[in-house]
Short mmCIF file of N, CA, C and O in Angstrom, two decimals:
data_model
loop_
_atom_site.label_atom_id
_atom_site.label_comp_id
_atom_site.label_asym_id
_atom_site.label_seq_id
_atom_site.Cartn_x
_atom_site.Cartn_y
_atom_site.Cartn_z
N MET W 1 89.29 -37.16 63.16
CA MET W 1 88.33 -37.32 62.09
C MET W 1 87.12 -38.06 62.66
O MET W 1 87.28 -39.12 63.26
N VAL W 2 85.95 -37.48 62.44
CA VAL W 2 84.72 -38.06 62.94
C VAL W 2 83.88 -38.62 61.80
O VAL W 2 83.34 -39.72 61.89
N ASN W 3 83.77 -37.89 60.72
CA ASN W 3 82.95 -38.27 59.57
C ASN W 3 83.82 -38.76 58.41
O ASN W 3 84.98 -38.38 58.31
N PRO W 4 83.24 -39.58 57.52
CA PRO W 4 83.98 -39.98 56.32
C PRO W 4 84.38 -38.76 55.49
O PRO W 4 83.67 -37.76 55.46
N VAL W 5 85.52 -38.87 54.83
CA VAL W 5 86.07 -37.77 54.03
C VAL W 5 86.53 -38.32 52.69
O VAL W 5 87.05 -39.44 52.62
N LYS W 6 86.37 -37.53 51.64
CA LYS W 6 86.92 -37.88 50.33
C LYS W 6 88.22 -37.11 50.16
O LYS W 6 88.27 -35.89 50.31
N PHE W 7 89.28 -37.84 49.86
CA PHE W 7 90.62 -37.27 49.73
C PHE W 7 91.09 -37.40 48.29
O PHE W 7 91.08 -38.50 47.73
N HIS W 8 91.48 -36.30 47.69
CA HIS W 8 92.01 -36.30 46.33
C HIS W 8 93.51 -36.57 46.41
O HIS W 8 94.27 -35.70 46.82
N LEU W 9 93.90 -37.77 46.04
CA LEU W 9 95.28 -38.21 46.14
C LEU W 9 95.96 -38.04 44.78
O LEU W 9 95.55 -38.65 43.79
N ASP W 10 96.98 -37.20 44.73
CA ASP W 10 97.75 -37.00 43.50
C ASP W 10 98.83 -38.07 43.43
O ASP W 10 99.69 -38.17 44.31
N THR W 11 98.77 -38.89 42.38
CA THR W 11 99.78 -39.92 42.16
C THR W 11 100.45 -39.68 40.83
O THR W 11 99.97 -38.87 40.03
N ARG W 12 101.51 -40.39 40.56
CA ARG W 12 102.19 -40.21 39.26
C ARG W 12 101.34 -40.70 38.10
O ARG W 12 101.58 -40.36 36.96
N ASP W 13 100.32 -41.53 38.40
CA ASP W 13 99.40 -42.01 37.36
C ASP W 13 98.15 -41.15 37.25
O ASP W 13 97.24 -41.49 36.49
N GLY W 14 98.08 -40.08 38.01
CA GLY W 14 96.91 -39.21 37.99
C GLY W 14 96.22 -39.18 39.34
O GLY W 14 96.62 -39.85 40.29
N GLU W 15 95.17 -38.39 39.41
CA GLU W 15 94.45 -38.22 40.66
C GLU W 15 93.54 -39.41 40.96
O GLU W 15 92.91 -39.96 40.05
N ARG W 16 93.51 -39.79 42.23
CA ARG W 16 92.61 -40.86 42.69
C ARG W 16 91.78 -40.31 43.83
O ARG W 16 92.29 -39.58 44.68
N LEU W 17 90.49 -40.63 43.83
CA LEU W 17 89.59 -40.19 44.89
C LEU W 17 89.46 -41.32 45.91
O LEU W 17 88.90 -42.37 45.61
N ILE W 18 90.00 -41.10 47.09
CA ILE W 18 90.00 -42.10 48.15
C ILE W 18 89.03 -41.66 49.24
O ILE W 18 89.13 -40.54 49.75
N LYS W 19 88.10 -42.53 49.59
CA LYS W 19 87.20 -42.26 50.71
C LYS W 19 87.84 -42.83 51.97
O LYS W 19 88.26 -43.99 51.99
N ILE W 20 87.95 -41.99 53.00
CA ILE W 20 88.54 -42.38 54.27
C ILE W 20 87.44 -42.37 55.31
O ILE W 20 86.82 -41.33 55.54
N GLU W 21 87.18 -43.51 55.92
CA GLU W 21 86.10 -43.61 56.90
C GLU W 21 86.66 -44.10 58.24
O GLU W 21 87.18 -45.20 58.34
N PRO W 22 86.57 -43.25 59.29
CA PRO W 22 87.06 -43.67 60.60
C PRO W 22 86.17 -44.75 61.20
O PRO W 22 84.97 -44.79 60.95
N VAL W 23 86.77 -45.63 61.98
CA VAL W 23 86.03 -46.72 62.63
C VAL W 23 85.96 -46.42 64.13
O VAL W 23 86.98 -46.17 64.76
N TYR W 24 84.75 -46.45 64.65
CA TYR W 24 84.52 -46.23 66.09
C TYR W 24 83.89 -47.47 66.69
O TYR W 24 83.19 -48.20 66.02
N GLU W 25 84.16 -47.69 67.99
CA GLU W 25 83.53 -48.78 68.72
C GLU W 25 82.74 -48.18 69.88
O GLU W 25 83.15 -47.19 70.47
N GLU W 26 81.62 -48.82 70.18
CA GLU W 26 80.81 -48.36 71.30
C GLU W 26 81.36 -48.99 72.58
O GLU W 26 81.63 -50.19 72.64
N ILE W 27 81.56 -48.15 73.60
CA ILE W 27 82.03 -48.65 74.89
C ILE W 27 80.96 -48.39 75.94
O ILE W 27 79.91 -47.82 75.64
N THR W 28 81.20 -48.80 77.15
CA THR W 28 80.24 -48.67 78.24
C THR W 28 79.62 -47.27 78.27
O THR W 28 80.31 -46.28 78.13
N GLY W 29 78.33 -47.22 78.49
CA GLY W 29 77.63 -45.95 78.53
C GLY W 29 77.28 -45.41 77.17
O GLY W 29 76.90 -44.26 77.03
N ARG W 30 77.45 -46.23 76.15
CA ARG W 30 77.14 -45.86 74.76
C ARG W 30 78.03 -44.75 74.20
O ARG W 30 77.70 -44.11 73.22
N ASP W 31 79.16 -44.51 74.83
CA ASP W 31 80.14 -43.57 74.30
C ASP W 31 80.87 -44.23 73.14
O ASP W 31 81.05 -45.45 73.12
N LEU W 32 81.31 -43.42 72.20
CA LEU W 32 82.08 -43.94 71.07
C LEU W 32 83.56 -43.73 71.31
O LEU W 32 83.98 -42.70 71.83
N PHE W 33 84.34 -44.71 70.93
CA PHE W 33 85.79 -44.70 71.12
C PHE W 33 86.45 -44.77 69.75
O PHE W 33 86.15 -45.67 68.95
N ALA W 34 87.34 -43.84 69.46
CA ALA W 34 88.08 -43.86 68.20
C ALA W 34 89.10 -45.00 68.24
O ALA W 34 89.90 -45.09 69.16
N THR W 35 89.04 -45.88 67.27
CA THR W 35 89.89 -47.07 67.26
C THR W 35 91.26 -46.84 66.61
O THR W 35 92.15 -47.66 66.77
N GLY W 36 91.40 -45.76 65.85
CA GLY W 36 92.64 -45.55 65.09
C GLY W 36 92.64 -46.34 63.79
O GLY W 36 93.65 -46.40 63.11
N ARG W 37 91.50 -46.92 63.45
CA ARG W 37 91.35 -47.65 62.18
C ARG W 37 90.60 -46.77 61.20
O ARG W 37 89.64 -46.10 61.56
N TYR W 38 91.02 -46.83 59.95
CA TYR W 38 90.37 -46.07 58.89
C TYR W 38 90.19 -46.99 57.69
O TYR W 38 91.14 -47.61 57.23
N ILE W 39 88.96 -47.08 57.21
CA ILE W 39 88.66 -47.87 56.02
C ILE W 39 88.86 -46.98 54.80
O ILE W 39 88.34 -45.86 54.74
N LEU W 40 89.62 -47.48 53.84
CA LEU W 40 89.89 -46.75 52.60
C LEU W 40 89.16 -47.43 51.46
O LEU W 40 89.15 -48.66 51.38
N SER W 41 88.56 -46.62 50.58
CA SER W 41 87.92 -47.21 49.42
C SER W 41 87.95 -46.24 48.25
O SER W 41 88.11 -45.04 48.43
N GLU W 42 87.83 -46.80 47.07
CA GLU W 42 87.69 -46.01 45.85
C GLU W 42 86.38 -46.42 45.21
O GLU W 42 85.88 -47.52 45.43
N GLU W 43 85.84 -45.54 44.38
CA GLU W 43 84.53 -45.77 43.80
C GLU W 43 84.42 -47.11 43.08
O GLU W 43 83.50 -47.87 43.29
N ASN W 44 85.37 -47.40 42.21
CA ASN W 44 85.25 -48.60 41.38
C ASN W 44 86.29 -49.67 41.68
O ASN W 44 86.34 -50.67 40.99
N ASP W 45 87.12 -49.45 42.69
CA ASP W 45 88.21 -50.40 42.87
C ASP W 45 88.62 -50.56 44.32
O ASP W 45 89.23 -49.69 44.91
N GLY W 46 88.25 -51.69 44.88
CA GLY W 46 88.80 -52.16 46.12
C GLY W 46 88.69 -51.30 47.35
O GLY W 46 88.14 -50.22 47.34
N ALA W 47 89.24 -51.84 48.39
CA ALA W 47 89.24 -51.18 49.68
C ALA W 47 90.46 -51.62 50.45
O ALA W 47 91.10 -52.61 50.14
N GLY W 48 90.76 -50.88 51.47
CA GLY W 48 91.89 -51.21 52.33
C GLY W 48 91.65 -50.64 53.70
O GLY W 48 90.57 -50.13 54.01
N GLU W 49 92.68 -50.71 54.52
CA GLU W 49 92.55 -50.22 55.88
C GLU W 49 93.90 -49.71 56.36
O GLU W 49 94.94 -50.29 56.06
N ILE W 50 93.86 -48.60 57.10
CA ILE W 50 95.03 -48.08 57.80
C ILE W 50 94.73 -48.16 59.28
O ILE W 50 93.64 -47.77 59.71
N ARG W 51 95.68 -48.67 60.05
CA ARG W 51 95.59 -48.65 61.51
C ARG W 51 96.70 -47.73 61.96
O ARG W 51 97.88 -47.98 61.68
N PHE W 52 96.32 -46.66 62.66
CA PHE W 52 97.24 -45.56 62.92
C PHE W 52 97.05 -45.07 64.35
O PHE W 52 95.94 -44.75 64.76
N ASP W 53 98.13 -45.06 65.15
CA ASP W 53 98.02 -44.63 66.54
C ASP W 53 98.70 -43.30 66.82
O ASP W 53 98.97 -42.96 67.96
N GLY W 54 99.00 -42.54 65.78
CA GLY W 54 99.66 -41.26 65.95
C GLY W 54 101.14 -41.32 65.62
O GLY W 54 101.73 -40.34 65.22
N GLU W 55 101.76 -42.48 65.81
CA GLU W 55 103.17 -42.65 65.49
C GLU W 55 103.39 -43.84 64.56
O GLU W 55 104.03 -43.72 63.53
N LEU W 56 102.88 -44.99 64.94
CA LEU W 56 103.06 -46.20 64.17
C LEU W 56 101.82 -46.48 63.33
O LEU W 56 100.72 -46.06 63.68
N PHE W 57 102.01 -47.18 62.23
CA PHE W 57 100.86 -47.52 61.39
C PHE W 57 101.08 -48.86 60.72
O PHE W 57 102.19 -49.33 60.56
N GLU W 58 99.97 -49.46 60.33
CA GLU W 58 99.94 -50.65 59.49
C GLU W 58 98.91 -50.39 58.41
O GLU W 58 97.96 -49.63 58.63
N TRP W 59 99.06 -51.00 57.27
CA TRP W 59 98.05 -50.83 56.24
C TRP W 59 97.99 -52.06 55.36
O TRP W 59 98.93 -52.81 55.26
N GLU W 60 96.83 -52.23 54.77
CA GLU W 60 96.66 -53.28 53.77
C GLU W 60 95.69 -52.75 52.72
O GLU W 60 94.81 -51.96 53.02
N TRP W 61 95.89 -53.21 51.51
CA TRP W 61 95.05 -52.76 50.39
C TRP W 61 94.59 -53.98 49.64
O TRP W 61 95.40 -54.84 49.27
N ASN W 62 93.29 -54.09 49.41
CA ASN W 62 92.72 -55.25 48.73
C ASN W 62 92.32 -54.96 47.29
O ASN W 62 91.79 -55.83 46.62
N GLY W 63 92.55 -53.75 46.83
CA GLY W 63 92.16 -53.38 45.48
C GLY W 63 93.17 -53.81 44.44
O GLY W 63 94.30 -54.15 44.75
N SER W 64 92.77 -53.77 43.19
CA SER W 64 93.66 -54.18 42.12
C SER W 64 94.66 -53.07 41.78
O SER W 64 95.75 -53.35 41.30
N ASN W 65 94.31 -51.82 42.01
CA ASN W 65 95.19 -50.69 41.72
C ASN W 65 95.87 -50.29 43.03
O ASN W 65 95.40 -49.43 43.76
N ASN W 66 96.99 -50.94 43.34
CA ASN W 66 97.65 -50.80 44.64
C ASN W 66 98.11 -49.37 44.93
O ASN W 66 98.41 -48.62 44.01
N LEU W 67 98.15 -49.04 46.21
CA LEU W 67 98.70 -47.76 46.65
C LEU W 67 100.16 -47.96 47.00
O LEU W 67 100.51 -48.88 47.73
N GLU W 68 101.02 -47.09 46.48
CA GLU W 68 102.45 -47.17 46.80
C GLU W 68 102.69 -46.55 48.17
O GLU W 68 101.88 -45.77 48.67
N ASP W 69 103.84 -46.88 48.76
CA ASP W 69 104.17 -46.38 50.10
C ASP W 69 104.08 -44.87 50.20
O ASP W 69 103.55 -44.33 51.17
N GLU W 70 104.58 -44.14 49.20
CA GLU W 70 104.54 -42.68 49.26
C GLU W 70 103.10 -42.16 49.33
O GLU W 70 102.83 -41.16 49.98
N ASN W 71 102.17 -42.86 48.68
CA ASN W 71 100.77 -42.45 48.73
C ASN W 71 100.14 -42.77 50.08
O ASN W 71 99.32 -42.00 50.58
N ILE W 72 100.53 -43.87 50.69
CA ILE W 72 100.05 -44.19 52.03
C ILE W 72 100.53 -43.11 53.00
O ILE W 72 99.77 -42.65 53.86
N PHE W 73 101.78 -42.67 52.87
CA PHE W 73 102.29 -41.60 53.73
C PHE W 73 101.50 -40.31 53.55
O PHE W 73 101.25 -39.58 54.50
N LYS W 74 101.09 -40.01 52.31
CA LYS W 74 100.26 -38.82 52.07
C LYS W 74 98.92 -38.94 52.78
O LYS W 74 98.42 -37.97 53.36
N ILE W 75 98.33 -40.13 52.75
CA ILE W 75 97.03 -40.34 53.41
C ILE W 75 97.19 -40.23 54.92
O ILE W 75 96.38 -39.60 55.59
N ILE W 76 98.25 -40.82 55.46
CA ILE W 76 98.48 -40.75 56.91
C ILE W 76 98.71 -39.30 57.34
O ILE W 76 98.17 -38.86 58.36
N LYS W 77 99.45 -38.55 56.56
CA LYS W 77 99.67 -37.13 56.88
C LYS W 77 98.34 -36.38 56.86
O LYS W 77 98.06 -35.57 57.74
N PHE W 78 97.51 -36.65 55.86
CA PHE W 78 96.21 -36.01 55.77
C PHE W 78 95.37 -36.32 57.01
O PHE W 78 94.78 -35.43 57.62
N ILE W 79 95.33 -37.59 57.41
CA ILE W 79 94.54 -37.99 58.58
C ILE W 79 95.05 -37.29 59.83
O ILE W 79 94.27 -36.76 60.63
N SER W 80 96.36 -37.27 60.02
CA SER W 80 96.92 -36.70 61.25
C SER W 80 96.74 -35.19 61.33
O SER W 80 96.67 -34.63 62.42
N GLU W 81 96.64 -34.50 60.19
CA GLU W 81 96.49 -33.04 60.18
C GLU W 81 95.05 -32.58 59.98
O GLU W 81 94.77 -31.39 60.02
N TYR W 82 94.13 -33.53 59.79
CA TYR W 82 92.76 -33.19 59.45
C TYR W 82 92.01 -32.55 60.62
O TYR W 82 92.09 -33.02 61.75
N ASN W 83 91.29 -31.46 60.34
CA ASN W 83 90.39 -30.83 61.30
C ASN W 83 88.98 -30.93 60.74
O ASN W 83 88.72 -30.47 59.63
N GLU W 84 88.09 -31.52 61.53
CA GLU W 84 86.69 -31.65 61.11
C GLU W 84 86.12 -30.25 60.85
O GLU W 84 86.26 -29.37 61.70
N PRO W 85 85.50 -29.98 59.69
CA PRO W 85 85.01 -28.64 59.38
C PRO W 85 84.09 -28.05 60.45
O PRO W 85 84.25 -26.90 60.80
N GLU W 86 83.16 -28.84 60.99
CA GLU W 86 82.25 -28.30 62.00
C GLU W 86 82.97 -27.98 63.29
O GLU W 86 82.61 -27.09 64.03
N LEU W 87 84.02 -28.74 63.59
CA LEU W 87 84.75 -28.55 64.84
C LEU W 87 85.81 -27.47 64.73
O LEU W 87 86.17 -26.85 65.72
N ALA W 88 86.32 -27.22 63.52
CA ALA W 88 87.40 -26.26 63.34
C ALA W 88 86.99 -24.87 63.80
O ALA W 88 87.76 -24.18 64.48
N SER W 89 85.79 -24.42 63.49
CA SER W 89 85.36 -23.08 63.90
C SER W 89 85.14 -23.02 65.41
O SER W 89 85.36 -22.00 66.03
N TYR W 90 84.73 -24.15 65.99
CA TYR W 90 84.52 -24.20 67.43
C TYR W 90 85.83 -24.04 68.18
O TYR W 90 85.91 -23.42 69.23
N LEU W 91 86.92 -24.58 67.62
CA LEU W 91 88.21 -24.54 68.29
C LEU W 91 88.93 -23.22 68.14
O LEU W 91 89.84 -22.93 68.89
N ASP W 92 88.55 -22.41 67.16
CA ASP W 92 89.24 -21.12 66.94
C ASP W 92 89.05 -20.14 68.06
O ASP W 92 88.28 -20.08 68.87
#
């Protein structure tokens, strides 16, 4: 994932729109390095972060409407399977 994405998360309380924004760091030569960190936010409520290395993950949520573990797993699955739209056609 290169660009921020809006993810429609289906929960038992209804749909929630979660913005997922990847975090990059600049390294020598001005190249960008994917950190495996993703900032999560909702329009009117809080933010959180997922740190994900492909196998292991950590997460924290600072919003008042907490995300349950099953919803975090849905977000992690989405991130791991996501293909950037502009890049997807290039890879075909």
